Amino acid sequence: MIAARALSRVLRDGQSLTAALESVLQTVESGQDRAFIQALCYGVCRYYHRLDFILNQLLDKPLKDQDVKSLALVGLYQLKYMRVKPHAAVSETVLAARKKPWAKSLINALLRSYLREQDALEQKADSAHCAAASHPEWLIKQIEQDWPGQARQILLENNRQPPMALRVNLARVSQDPYLQQLSEQGIAAAAVDFCPSAIILDKPVAVDLLPGFAEGLVSVQDTAAQLAAGLLSVQAGQRVLDVCAAPGGKAAHLLECQPQLKELVAVDIDAARMQRVGDTLQRLKLTATLIVGDAATPQDWWDGRLFERILLDAPCSALGVIRRHPDIKLLRRADDIKPLQALQQNILNAVWPLLAPGGILLYATCSILKQENEQQIEAFLASRPDAAELPIDAAWGIAGSHGRQIITGESAMDGFYYARLVKS
């Protein structure tokens, strides 16, 4: 089964789910089949820790063959979470193991045992810490440490499917007229009152069904990410630097909000991802200077002219976007955090000299960990006498010792962090 093959690439090879699906779906022509395979893979990653616990309860000894294990997980996911008739889920999963005859009888027995013992197995899973939350132990502990009052909600939200959020191009249309266009197409949606560009759809739709998408009237972007443009408060005639810019949504939003910028320079280390920035800007008919370069070594690409605004969307653990990328729970490790902290610190220190006096730097991450967020800003401010914090007074998020944290799921948003720094 194609879904099991993709999952093996994640679980055995450490590949991202996005990359694994991109590879295996090339041979699948039917849009319906592609959607079903994606739903299976995302679902198994979302509930992996629970499904893996249940699978181990059903096995006499651990299953060493990763492909067969992935197939068993796909079968269990269908039986527990999908509206697939049990006999169809069992027979199709067994059929998918036909290249390994020994596995057919094993998978058949496992899935039928689950159907017989489902209630007892689910009760056991509910009483096991990792299985109940469907998160790795280290991450549960870290979230509980940083956000004791919100931890339960964060874990629940991480396992929910995220909503589809749109950003209307305010240079061309505002929320209400675009909501009307959506309504005329039979697409139910609502405006986000604290973000003038944001709209949340009741149900996700294909982008080609969105009115004016191809013409650049609207983009897909989470509300939390859309808050960056307002916080940076760009003005006509300014030079703006967006480092770690890919895939380009925030850069595009800045240009939509202020078409009279002198220049927007977007930098990213990954040439393939920078191509996506170019594609995004082209669709929106926007112009920026695109540079493939390392944000930590600006001497390799900077021309010496200062910027009045800098957006640093720092490389991070991405633990605030687990609901969009559930494979993060499988791929991220506790010992990844310190190297990421060091990288964030390096980039912050490297780009600060590029900011003009009186200029504003906006530090952003899609993480909920205090190590990457308020603790990072605290250390930076302590080391830089020419840096001060500008408070963020907003109707969203939680004020930390520094900056403001959006907890995953708040107002349907991803987990996100922002801090504004001004240079004296």
GROMACS .gro file of C-alpha atoms in nm:
model
  424
    1MET     CA    1   0.000   0.000   0.000
    2ILE     CA    2   0.129   0.342  -0.099
    3ALA     CA    3   0.037   0.500   0.236
    4ALA     CA    4   0.244   0.243   0.426
    5ARG     CA    5   0.539   0.306   0.196
    6ALA     CA    6   0.523   0.680   0.270
    7LEU     CA    7   0.496   0.616   0.644
    8SER     CA    8   0.800   0.387   0.637
    9ARG     CA    9   1.001   0.671   0.485
   10VAL     CA   10   0.904   0.885   0.783
   11LEU     CA   11   0.937   0.623   1.057
   12ARG     CA   12   1.244   0.435   0.931
   13ASP     CA   13   1.429   0.691   0.719
   14GLY     CA   14   1.344   1.013   0.907
   15GLN     CA   15   1.203   1.180   0.596
   16SER     CA   16   0.941   1.451   0.639
   17LEU     CA   17   0.585   1.345   0.558
   18THR     CA   18   0.562   1.621   0.297
   19ALA     CA   19   0.866   1.487   0.112
   20ALA     CA   20   0.757   1.124   0.150
   21LEU     CA   21   0.412   1.193   0.008
   22GLU     CA   22   0.554   1.402  -0.276
   23SER     CA   23   0.764   1.104  -0.376
   24VAL     CA   24   0.506   0.825  -0.352
   25LEU     CA   25   0.209   1.017  -0.494
   26GLN     CA   26   0.379   1.076  -0.829
   27THR     CA   27   0.233   0.751  -0.961
   28VAL     CA   28  -0.121   0.815  -0.829
   29GLU     CA   29  -0.341   0.984  -1.088
   30SER     CA   30  -0.680   0.988  -0.916
   31GLY     CA   31  -0.738   1.296  -0.700
   32GLN     CA   32  -0.968   1.094  -0.475
   33ASP     CA   33  -0.700   0.827  -0.421
   34ARG     CA   34  -0.437   1.091  -0.348
   35ALA     CA   35  -0.663   1.254  -0.088
   36PHE     CA   36  -0.732   0.915   0.076
   37ILE     CA   37  -0.360   0.828   0.095
   38GLN     CA   38  -0.281   1.169   0.244
   39ALA     CA   39  -0.560   1.131   0.500
   40LEU     CA   40  -0.423   0.791   0.605
   41CYS     CA   41  -0.065   0.917   0.640
   42TYR     CA   42  -0.154   1.233   0.829
   43GLY     CA   43  -0.390   1.036   1.052
   44VAL     CA   44  -0.134   0.769   1.142
   45CYS     CA   45   0.126   1.037   1.222
   46ARG     CA   46  -0.128   1.231   1.429
   47TYR     CA   47  -0.221   0.927   1.637
   48TYR     CA   48   0.102   0.730   1.604
   49HIS     CA   49   0.182   0.704   1.974
   50ARG     CA   50  -0.165   0.570   2.051
   51LEU     CA   51  -0.177   0.332   1.753
   52ASP     CA   52   0.176   0.206   1.826
   53PHE     CA   53   0.081   0.134   2.187
   54ILE     CA   54  -0.226  -0.063   2.076
   55LEU     CA   55  -0.025  -0.252   1.813
   56ASN     CA   56   0.230  -0.356   2.077
   57GLN     CA   57  -0.052  -0.485   2.299
   58LEU     CA   58  -0.163  -0.708   2.011
   59LEU     CA   59   0.184  -0.842   1.931
   60ASP     CA   60   0.369  -1.121   2.114
   61LYS     CA   61   0.702  -0.961   2.018
   62PRO     CA   62   0.800  -0.633   1.846
   63LEU     CA   63   0.748  -0.619   1.470
   64LYS     CA   64   1.088  -0.555   1.312
   65ASP     CA   65   0.974  -0.516   0.950
   66GLN     CA   66   0.894  -0.142   0.922
   67ASP     CA   67   0.687  -0.179   0.604
   68VAL     CA   68   0.462  -0.441   0.765
   69LYS     CA   69   0.440  -0.236   1.084
   70SER     CA   70   0.337   0.072   0.883
   71LEU     CA   71   0.072  -0.137   0.709
   72ALA     CA   72  -0.063  -0.261   1.044
   73LEU     CA   73  -0.081   0.099   1.171
   74VAL     CA   74  -0.270   0.204   0.857
   75GLY     CA   75  -0.520  -0.077   0.918
   76LEU     CA   76  -0.567   0.016   1.284
   77TYR     CA   77  -0.613   0.383   1.192
   78GLN     CA   78  -0.888   0.296   0.945
   79LEU     CA   79  -1.069   0.079   1.200
   80LYS     CA   80  -1.050   0.339   1.477
   81TYR     CA   81  -1.077   0.676   1.303
   82MET     CA   82  -1.216   0.642   0.949
   83ARG     CA   83  -1.560   0.570   0.812
   84VAL     CA   84  -1.436   0.260   0.634
   85LYS     CA   85  -1.638  -0.059   0.683
   86PRO     CA   86  -1.435  -0.289   0.911
   87HIS     CA   87  -1.438  -0.587   0.674
   88ALA     CA   88  -1.321  -0.362   0.387
   89ALA     CA   89  -1.042  -0.209   0.598
   90VAL     CA   90  -0.918  -0.554   0.705
   91SER     CA   91  -0.936  -0.714   0.359
   92GLU     CA   92  -0.769  -0.419   0.181
   93THR     CA   93  -0.488  -0.401   0.437
   94VAL     CA   94  -0.428  -0.776   0.415
   95LEU     CA   95  -0.433  -0.755   0.033
   96ALA     CA   96  -0.169  -0.480   0.046
   97ALA     CA   97   0.068  -0.727   0.218
   98ARG     CA   98   0.050  -0.974  -0.073
   99LYS     CA   99   0.421  -0.933  -0.157
  100LYS     CA  100   0.506  -1.070   0.188
  101PRO     CA  101   0.289  -1.382   0.231
  102TRP     CA  102   0.396  -1.432   0.594
  103ALA     CA  103   0.262  -1.086   0.678
  104LYS     CA  104  -0.088  -1.144   0.537
  105SER     CA  105  -0.196  -1.384   0.810
  106LEU     CA  106  -0.028  -1.172   1.078
  107ILE     CA  107  -0.204  -0.850   0.975
  108ASN     CA  108  -0.535  -1.034   0.937
  109ALA     CA  109  -0.500  -1.173   1.291
  110LEU     CA  110  -0.391  -0.838   1.438
  111LEU     CA  111  -0.678  -0.640   1.290
  112ARG     CA  112  -0.940  -0.900   1.378
  113SER     CA  113  -0.804  -0.919   1.734
  114TYR     CA  114  -0.834  -0.540   1.757
  115LEU     CA  115  -1.198  -0.554   1.648
  116ARG     CA  116  -1.273  -0.817   1.914
  117GLU     CA  117  -1.082  -0.642   2.194
  118GLN     CA  118  -1.129  -0.280   2.088
  119ASP     CA  119  -1.292  -0.147   2.405
  120ALA     CA  120  -1.036  -0.301   2.639
  121LEU     CA  121  -0.743  -0.191   2.421
  122GLU     CA  122  -0.871   0.167   2.399
  123GLN     CA  123  -0.916   0.179   2.777
  124LYS     CA  124  -0.556   0.066   2.822
  125ALA     CA  125  -0.440   0.334   2.579
  126ASP     CA  126  -0.635   0.598   2.772
  127SER     CA  127  -0.446   0.507   3.088
  128ALA     CA  128  -0.100   0.520   2.926
  129HIS     CA  129   0.056   0.869   2.928
  130CYS     CA  130   0.204   0.886   2.576
  131ALA     CA  131  -0.076   0.686   2.417
  132ALA     CA  132  -0.353   0.893   2.577
  133ALA     CA  133  -0.202   1.221   2.456
  134SER     CA  134  -0.049   1.065   2.142
  135HIS     CA  135   0.274   1.261   2.194
  136PRO     CA  136   0.629   1.154   2.285
  137GLU     CA  137   0.706   1.163   2.657
  138TRP     CA  138   0.975   1.434   2.632
  139LEU     CA  139   0.737   1.669   2.454
  140ILE     CA  140   0.452   1.615   2.698
  141LYS     CA  141   0.689   1.698   2.985
  142GLN     CA  142   0.822   2.009   2.810
  143ILE     CA  143   0.475   2.144   2.733
  144GLU     CA  144   0.358   2.074   3.090
  145GLN     CA  145   0.667   2.253   3.224
  146ASP     CA  146   0.628   2.563   3.006
  147TRP     CA  147   0.247   2.583   3.003
  148PRO     CA  148   0.103   2.396   3.304
  149GLY     CA  149  -0.234   2.569   3.274
  150GLN     CA  150  -0.265   2.519   2.899
  151ALA     CA  151  -0.085   2.186   2.847
  152ARG     CA  152  -0.395   1.968   2.820
  153GLN     CA  153  -0.550   2.201   2.565
  154ILE     CA  154  -0.227   2.223   2.360
  155LEU     CA  155  -0.202   1.842   2.342
  156LEU     CA  156  -0.566   1.818   2.232
  157GLU     CA  157  -0.527   2.090   1.970
  158ASN     CA  158  -0.211   1.930   1.831
  159ASN     CA  159  -0.419   1.623   1.743
  160ARG     CA  160  -0.696   1.816   1.570
  161GLN     CA  161  -0.705   1.894   1.202
  162PRO     CA  162  -0.628   2.264   1.150
  163PRO     CA  163  -0.872   2.500   0.980
  164MET     CA  164  -0.797   2.656   0.643
  165ALA     CA  165  -0.721   3.026   0.686
  166LEU     CA  166  -0.704   3.279   0.405
  167ARG     CA  167  -0.524   3.612   0.373
  168VAL     CA  168  -0.704   3.859   0.150
  169ASN     CA  169  -0.484   4.093  -0.051
  170LEU     CA  170  -0.574   4.422   0.120
  171ALA     CA  171  -0.423   4.619  -0.168
  172ARG     CA  172  -0.708   4.487  -0.382
  173VAL     CA  173  -0.996   4.367  -0.163
  174SER     CA  174  -1.109   4.372   0.201
  175GLN     CA  175  -1.267   4.104   0.421
  176ASP     CA  176  -1.638   4.173   0.367
  177PRO     CA  177  -1.639   4.191  -0.015
  178TYR     CA  178  -1.431   3.875  -0.032
  179LEU     CA  179  -1.659   3.697   0.215
  180GLN     CA  180  -1.941   3.786  -0.023
  181GLN     CA  181  -1.750   3.631  -0.314
  182LEU     CA  182  -1.697   3.313  -0.110
  183SER     CA  183  -2.066   3.303  -0.020
  184GLU     CA  184  -2.161   3.329  -0.386
  185GLN     CA  185  -1.946   3.021  -0.451
  186GLY     CA  186  -2.116   2.834  -0.167
  187ILE     CA  187  -1.806   2.847   0.055
  188ALA     CA  188  -1.892   2.917   0.421
  189ALA     CA  189  -1.640   3.135   0.605
  190ALA     CA  190  -1.600   3.395   0.878
  191ALA     CA  191  -1.381   3.702   0.926
  192VAL     CA  192  -1.124   3.720   1.208
  193ASP     CA  193  -1.207   4.040   1.397
  194PHE     CA  194  -0.854   4.117   1.528
  195CYS     CA  195  -0.679   4.062   1.193
  196PRO     CA  196  -0.820   4.263   0.900
  197SER     CA  197  -0.678   4.031   0.634
  198ALA     CA  198  -0.780   3.695   0.786
  199ILE     CA  199  -1.073   3.470   0.698
  200ILE     CA  200  -1.137   3.117   0.832
  201LEU     CA  201  -1.319   2.867   0.613
  202ASP     CA  202  -1.571   2.632   0.772
  203LYS     CA  203  -1.424   2.348   0.563
  204PRO     CA  204  -1.102   2.331   0.358
  205VAL     CA  205  -1.138   2.361  -0.020
  206ALA     CA  206  -0.900   2.324  -0.314
  207VAL     CA  207  -0.728   2.657  -0.386
  208ASP     CA  208  -0.854   2.660  -0.744
  209LEU     CA  209  -1.207   2.692  -0.604
  210LEU     CA  210  -1.117   3.015  -0.421
  211PRO     CA  211  -1.241   3.322  -0.611
  212GLY     CA  212  -0.948   3.516  -0.757
  213PHE     CA  213  -0.676   3.286  -0.621
  214ALA     CA  214  -0.490   3.260  -0.952
  215GLU     CA  215  -0.518   3.638  -0.993
  216GLY     CA  216  -0.360   3.704  -0.652
  217LEU     CA  217  -0.672   3.820  -0.470
  218VAL     CA  218  -0.618   3.579  -0.182
  219SER     CA  219  -0.356   3.344  -0.032
  220VAL     CA  220  -0.363   3.056   0.214
  221GLN     CA  221  -0.194   3.157   0.541
  222ASP     CA  222  -0.266   3.090   0.908
  223THR     CA  223  -0.398   3.390   1.102
  224ALA     CA  224  -0.105   3.379   1.347
  225ALA     CA  225   0.144   3.424   1.062
  226GLN     CA  226  -0.063   3.715   0.925
  227LEU     CA  227  -0.009   3.913   1.247
  228ALA     CA  228   0.357   3.973   1.154
  229ALA     CA  229   0.281   4.247   0.901
  230GLY     CA  230   0.085   4.460   1.148
  231LEU     CA  231   0.348   4.418   1.420
  232LEU     CA  232   0.629   4.527   1.189
  233SER     CA  233   0.440   4.844   1.095
  234VAL     CA  234   0.623   4.905   0.767
  235GLN     CA  235   0.610   5.256   0.619
  236ALA     CA  236   0.634   5.392   0.267
  237GLY     CA  237   0.993   5.445   0.149
  238GLN     CA  238   1.149   5.197   0.392
  239ARG     CA  239   1.391   4.914   0.314
  240VAL     CA  240   1.274   4.589   0.472
  241LEU     CA  241   1.471   4.268   0.523
  242ASP     CA  242   1.295   3.932   0.557
  243VAL     CA  243   1.545   3.666   0.664
  244CYS     CA  244   1.458   3.295   0.659
  245ALA     CA  245   1.187   3.413   0.421
  246ALA     CA  246   1.066   3.092   0.255
  247PRO     CA  247   0.797   3.006   0.161
  248GLY     CA  248   0.730   3.380   0.129
  249GLY     CA  249   0.386   3.437   0.278
  250LYS     CA  250   0.498   3.704   0.524
  251ALA     CA  251   0.708   3.886   0.262
  252ALA     CA  252   0.409   3.894   0.028
  253HIS     CA  253   0.185   4.021   0.307
  254LEU     CA  254   0.427   4.306   0.385
  255LEU     CA  255   0.424   4.411   0.019
  256GLU     CA  256   0.044   4.392   0.006
  257CYS     CA  257   0.015   4.607   0.319
  258GLN     CA  258   0.266   4.867   0.199
  259PRO     CA  259   0.307   4.880  -0.182
  260GLN     CA  260   0.529   5.191  -0.149
  261LEU     CA  261   0.828   5.024   0.014
  262LYS     CA  262   1.164   5.132  -0.124
  263GLU     CA  263   1.276   4.766  -0.131
  264LEU     CA  264   1.201   4.434   0.029
  265VAL     CA  265   1.495   4.195   0.042
  266ALA     CA  266   1.408   3.830   0.108
  267VAL     CA  267   1.686   3.591   0.210
  268ASP     CA  268   1.673   3.214   0.253
  269ILE     CA  269   1.945   2.950   0.265
  270ASP     CA  270   1.752   2.696   0.056
  271ALA     CA  271   1.747   2.761  -0.319
  272ALA     CA  272   1.449   2.530  -0.381
  273ARG     CA  273   1.244   2.699  -0.111
  274MET     CA  274   1.348   3.041  -0.245
  275GLN     CA  275   1.199   2.936  -0.577
  276ARG     CA  276   0.867   2.902  -0.394
  277VAL     CA  277   0.904   3.262  -0.271
  278GLY     CA  278   0.950   3.371  -0.633
  279ASP     CA  279   0.646   3.172  -0.743
  280THR     CA  280   0.432   3.321  -0.465
  281LEU     CA  281   0.533   3.678  -0.551
  282GLN     CA  282   0.478   3.616  -0.922
  283ARG     CA  283   0.120   3.495  -0.863
  284LEU     CA  284   0.053   3.803  -0.650
  285LYS     CA  285   0.224   4.035  -0.902
  286LEU     CA  286   0.467   4.159  -0.636
  287THR     CA  287   0.835   4.242  -0.660
  288ALA     CA  288   1.120   4.183  -0.414
  289THR     CA  289   1.495   4.126  -0.420
  290LEU     CA  290   1.548   3.752  -0.364
  291ILE     CA  291   1.881   3.626  -0.229
  292VAL     CA  292   1.986   3.267  -0.161
  293GLY     CA  293   2.215   3.307   0.138
  294ASP     CA  294   2.282   3.215   0.500
  295ALA     CA  295   2.115   3.452   0.744
  296ALA     CA  296   2.393   3.380   0.996
  297THR     CA  297   2.662   3.517   0.760
  298PRO     CA  298   2.520   3.838   0.610
  299GLN     CA  299   2.871   3.951   0.511
  300ASP     CA  300   2.836   3.706   0.220
  301TRP     CA  301   2.530   3.880   0.069
  302TRP     CA  302   2.463   4.218   0.234
  303ASP     CA  303   2.546   4.534   0.034
  304GLY     CA  304   2.607   4.752   0.345
  305ARG     CA  305   2.282   4.954   0.326
  306LEU     CA  306   2.081   4.951   0.649
  307PHE     CA  307   1.719   4.840   0.685
  308GLU     CA  308   1.446   5.025   0.875
  309ARG     CA  309   1.262   4.698   0.941
  310ILE     CA  310   1.379   4.338   0.977
  311LEU     CA  311   1.157   4.033   1.002
  312LEU     CA  312   1.337   3.732   1.150
  313ASP     CA  313   1.112   3.427   1.123
  314ALA     CA  314   1.370   3.214   1.299
  315PRO     CA  315   1.437   2.844   1.231
  316CYS     CA  316   1.271   2.663   1.520
  317SER     CA  317   1.133   2.334   1.648
  318ALA     CA  318   0.797   2.411   1.476
  319LEU     CA  319   0.613   2.268   1.777
  320GLY     CA  320   0.337   2.527   1.728
  321VAL     CA  321   0.239   2.378   1.391
  322ILE     CA  322   0.218   2.008   1.486
  323ARG     CA  323  -0.149   2.000   1.386
  324ARG     CA  324  -0.041   2.089   1.029
  325HIS     CA  325   0.268   1.867   1.033
  326PRO     CA  326   0.199   1.578   1.273
  327ASP     CA  327   0.519   1.401   1.165
  328ILE     CA  328   0.701   1.660   1.382
  329LYS     CA  329   0.601   1.443   1.681
  330LEU     CA  330   0.789   1.151   1.525
  331LEU     CA  331   1.092   1.335   1.388
  332ARG     CA  332   1.172   1.600   1.649
  333ARG     CA  333   1.391   1.501   1.945
  334ALA     CA  334   1.451   1.666   2.281
  335ASP     CA  335   1.817   1.719   2.197
  336ASP     CA  336   1.724   1.917   1.884
  337ILE     CA  337   1.623   2.220   2.090
  338LYS     CA  338   1.965   2.342   2.211
  339PRO     CA  339   2.120   2.348   1.861
  340LEU     CA  340   1.815   2.537   1.737
  341GLN     CA  341   1.854   2.786   2.022
  342ALA     CA  342   2.217   2.840   1.925
  343LEU     CA  343   2.122   2.891   1.559
  344GLN     CA  344   1.850   3.142   1.651
  345GLN     CA  345   2.097   3.331   1.869
  346ASN     CA  346   2.357   3.335   1.590
  347ILE     CA  347   2.112   3.472   1.334
  348LEU     CA  348   1.972   3.732   1.574
  349ASN     CA  349   2.321   3.859   1.652
  350ALA     CA  350   2.423   3.848   1.284
  351VAL     CA  351   2.133   4.053   1.146
  352TRP     CA  352   2.105   4.308   1.428
  353PRO     CA  353   2.391   4.523   1.284
  354LEU     CA  354   2.191   4.548   0.958
  355LEU     CA  355   1.912   4.740   1.136
  356ALA     CA  356   1.916   5.120   1.120
  357PRO     CA  357   1.900   5.322   1.445
  358GLY     CA  358   1.533   5.365   1.537
  359GLY     CA  359   1.451   5.058   1.330
  360ILE     CA  360   1.236   4.764   1.443
  361LEU     CA  361   1.322   4.394   1.432
  362LEU     CA  362   1.038   4.147   1.471
  363TYR     CA  363   1.147   3.809   1.606
  364ALA     CA  364   0.903   3.530   1.526
  365THR     CA  365   0.885   3.153   1.569
  366CYS     CA  366   0.617   2.888   1.519
  367SER     CA  367   0.721   2.731   1.849
  368ILE     CA  368   0.556   2.725   2.191
  369LEU     CA  369   0.877   2.654   2.385
  370LYS     CA  370   1.000   2.931   2.612
  371GLN     CA  371   1.364   2.832   2.543
  372GLU     CA  372   1.321   2.939   2.181
  373ASN     CA  373   1.107   3.240   2.258
  374GLU     CA  374   1.103   3.462   2.565
  375GLN     CA  375   1.425   3.314   2.707
  376GLN     CA  376   1.596   3.378   2.373
  377ILE     CA  377   1.486   3.743   2.375
  378GLU     CA  378   1.583   3.785   2.741
  379ALA     CA  379   1.939   3.668   2.666
  380PHE     CA  380   1.963   3.892   2.358
  381LEU     CA  381   1.848   4.205   2.542
  382ALA     CA  382   2.095   4.134   2.822
  383SER     CA  383   2.380   4.119   2.570
  384ARG     CA  384   2.283   4.422   2.356
  385PRO     CA  385   2.275   4.766   2.522
  386ASP     CA  386   2.145   4.919   2.196
  387ALA     CA  387   1.835   4.693   2.197
  388ALA     CA  388   1.507   4.757   2.377
  389GLU     CA  389   1.175   4.581   2.367
  390LEU     CA  390   0.861   4.738   2.224
  391PRO     CA  391   0.559   4.595   2.408
  392ILE     CA  392   0.288   4.416   2.208
  393ASP     CA  393  -0.054   4.524   2.328
  394ALA     CA  394  -0.299   4.290   2.159
  395ALA     CA  395  -0.632   4.111   2.193
  396TRP     CA  396  -0.462   3.779   2.116
  397GLY     CA  397  -0.195   3.569   2.285
  398ILE     CA  398  -0.038   3.566   2.630
  399ALA     CA  399   0.211   3.829   2.742
  400GLY     CA  400   0.534   3.661   2.853
  401SER     CA  401   0.833   3.806   3.035
  402HIS     CA  402   0.924   3.918   2.682
  403GLY     CA  403   0.708   3.913   2.374
  404ARG     CA  404   0.370   3.751   2.322
  405GLN     CA  405   0.282   3.383   2.282
  406ILE     CA  406  -0.010   3.239   2.089
  407ILE     CA  407  -0.108   2.899   2.225
  408THR     CA  408  -0.200   2.642   1.959
  409GLY     CA  409  -0.572   2.657   1.884
  410GLU     CA  410  -0.637   3.004   2.025
  411SER     CA  411  -0.887   3.169   1.788
  412ALA     CA  412  -0.817   2.877   1.549
  413MET     CA  413  -0.449   2.988   1.518
  414ASP     CA  414  -0.124   2.795   1.508
  415GLY     CA  415   0.113   2.824   1.804
  416PHE     CA  416   0.327   3.132   1.738
  417TYR     CA  417   0.555   3.373   1.919
  418TYR     CA  418   0.640   3.738   1.849
  419ALA     CA  419   0.876   3.990   2.010
  420ARG     CA  420   0.946   4.344   1.884
  421LEU     CA  421   1.289   4.498   1.934
  422VAL     CA  422   1.391   4.857   1.862
  423LYS     CA  423   1.746   4.981   1.807
  424SER     CA  424   1.870   5.293   1.982
   0.00000   0.00000   0.00000
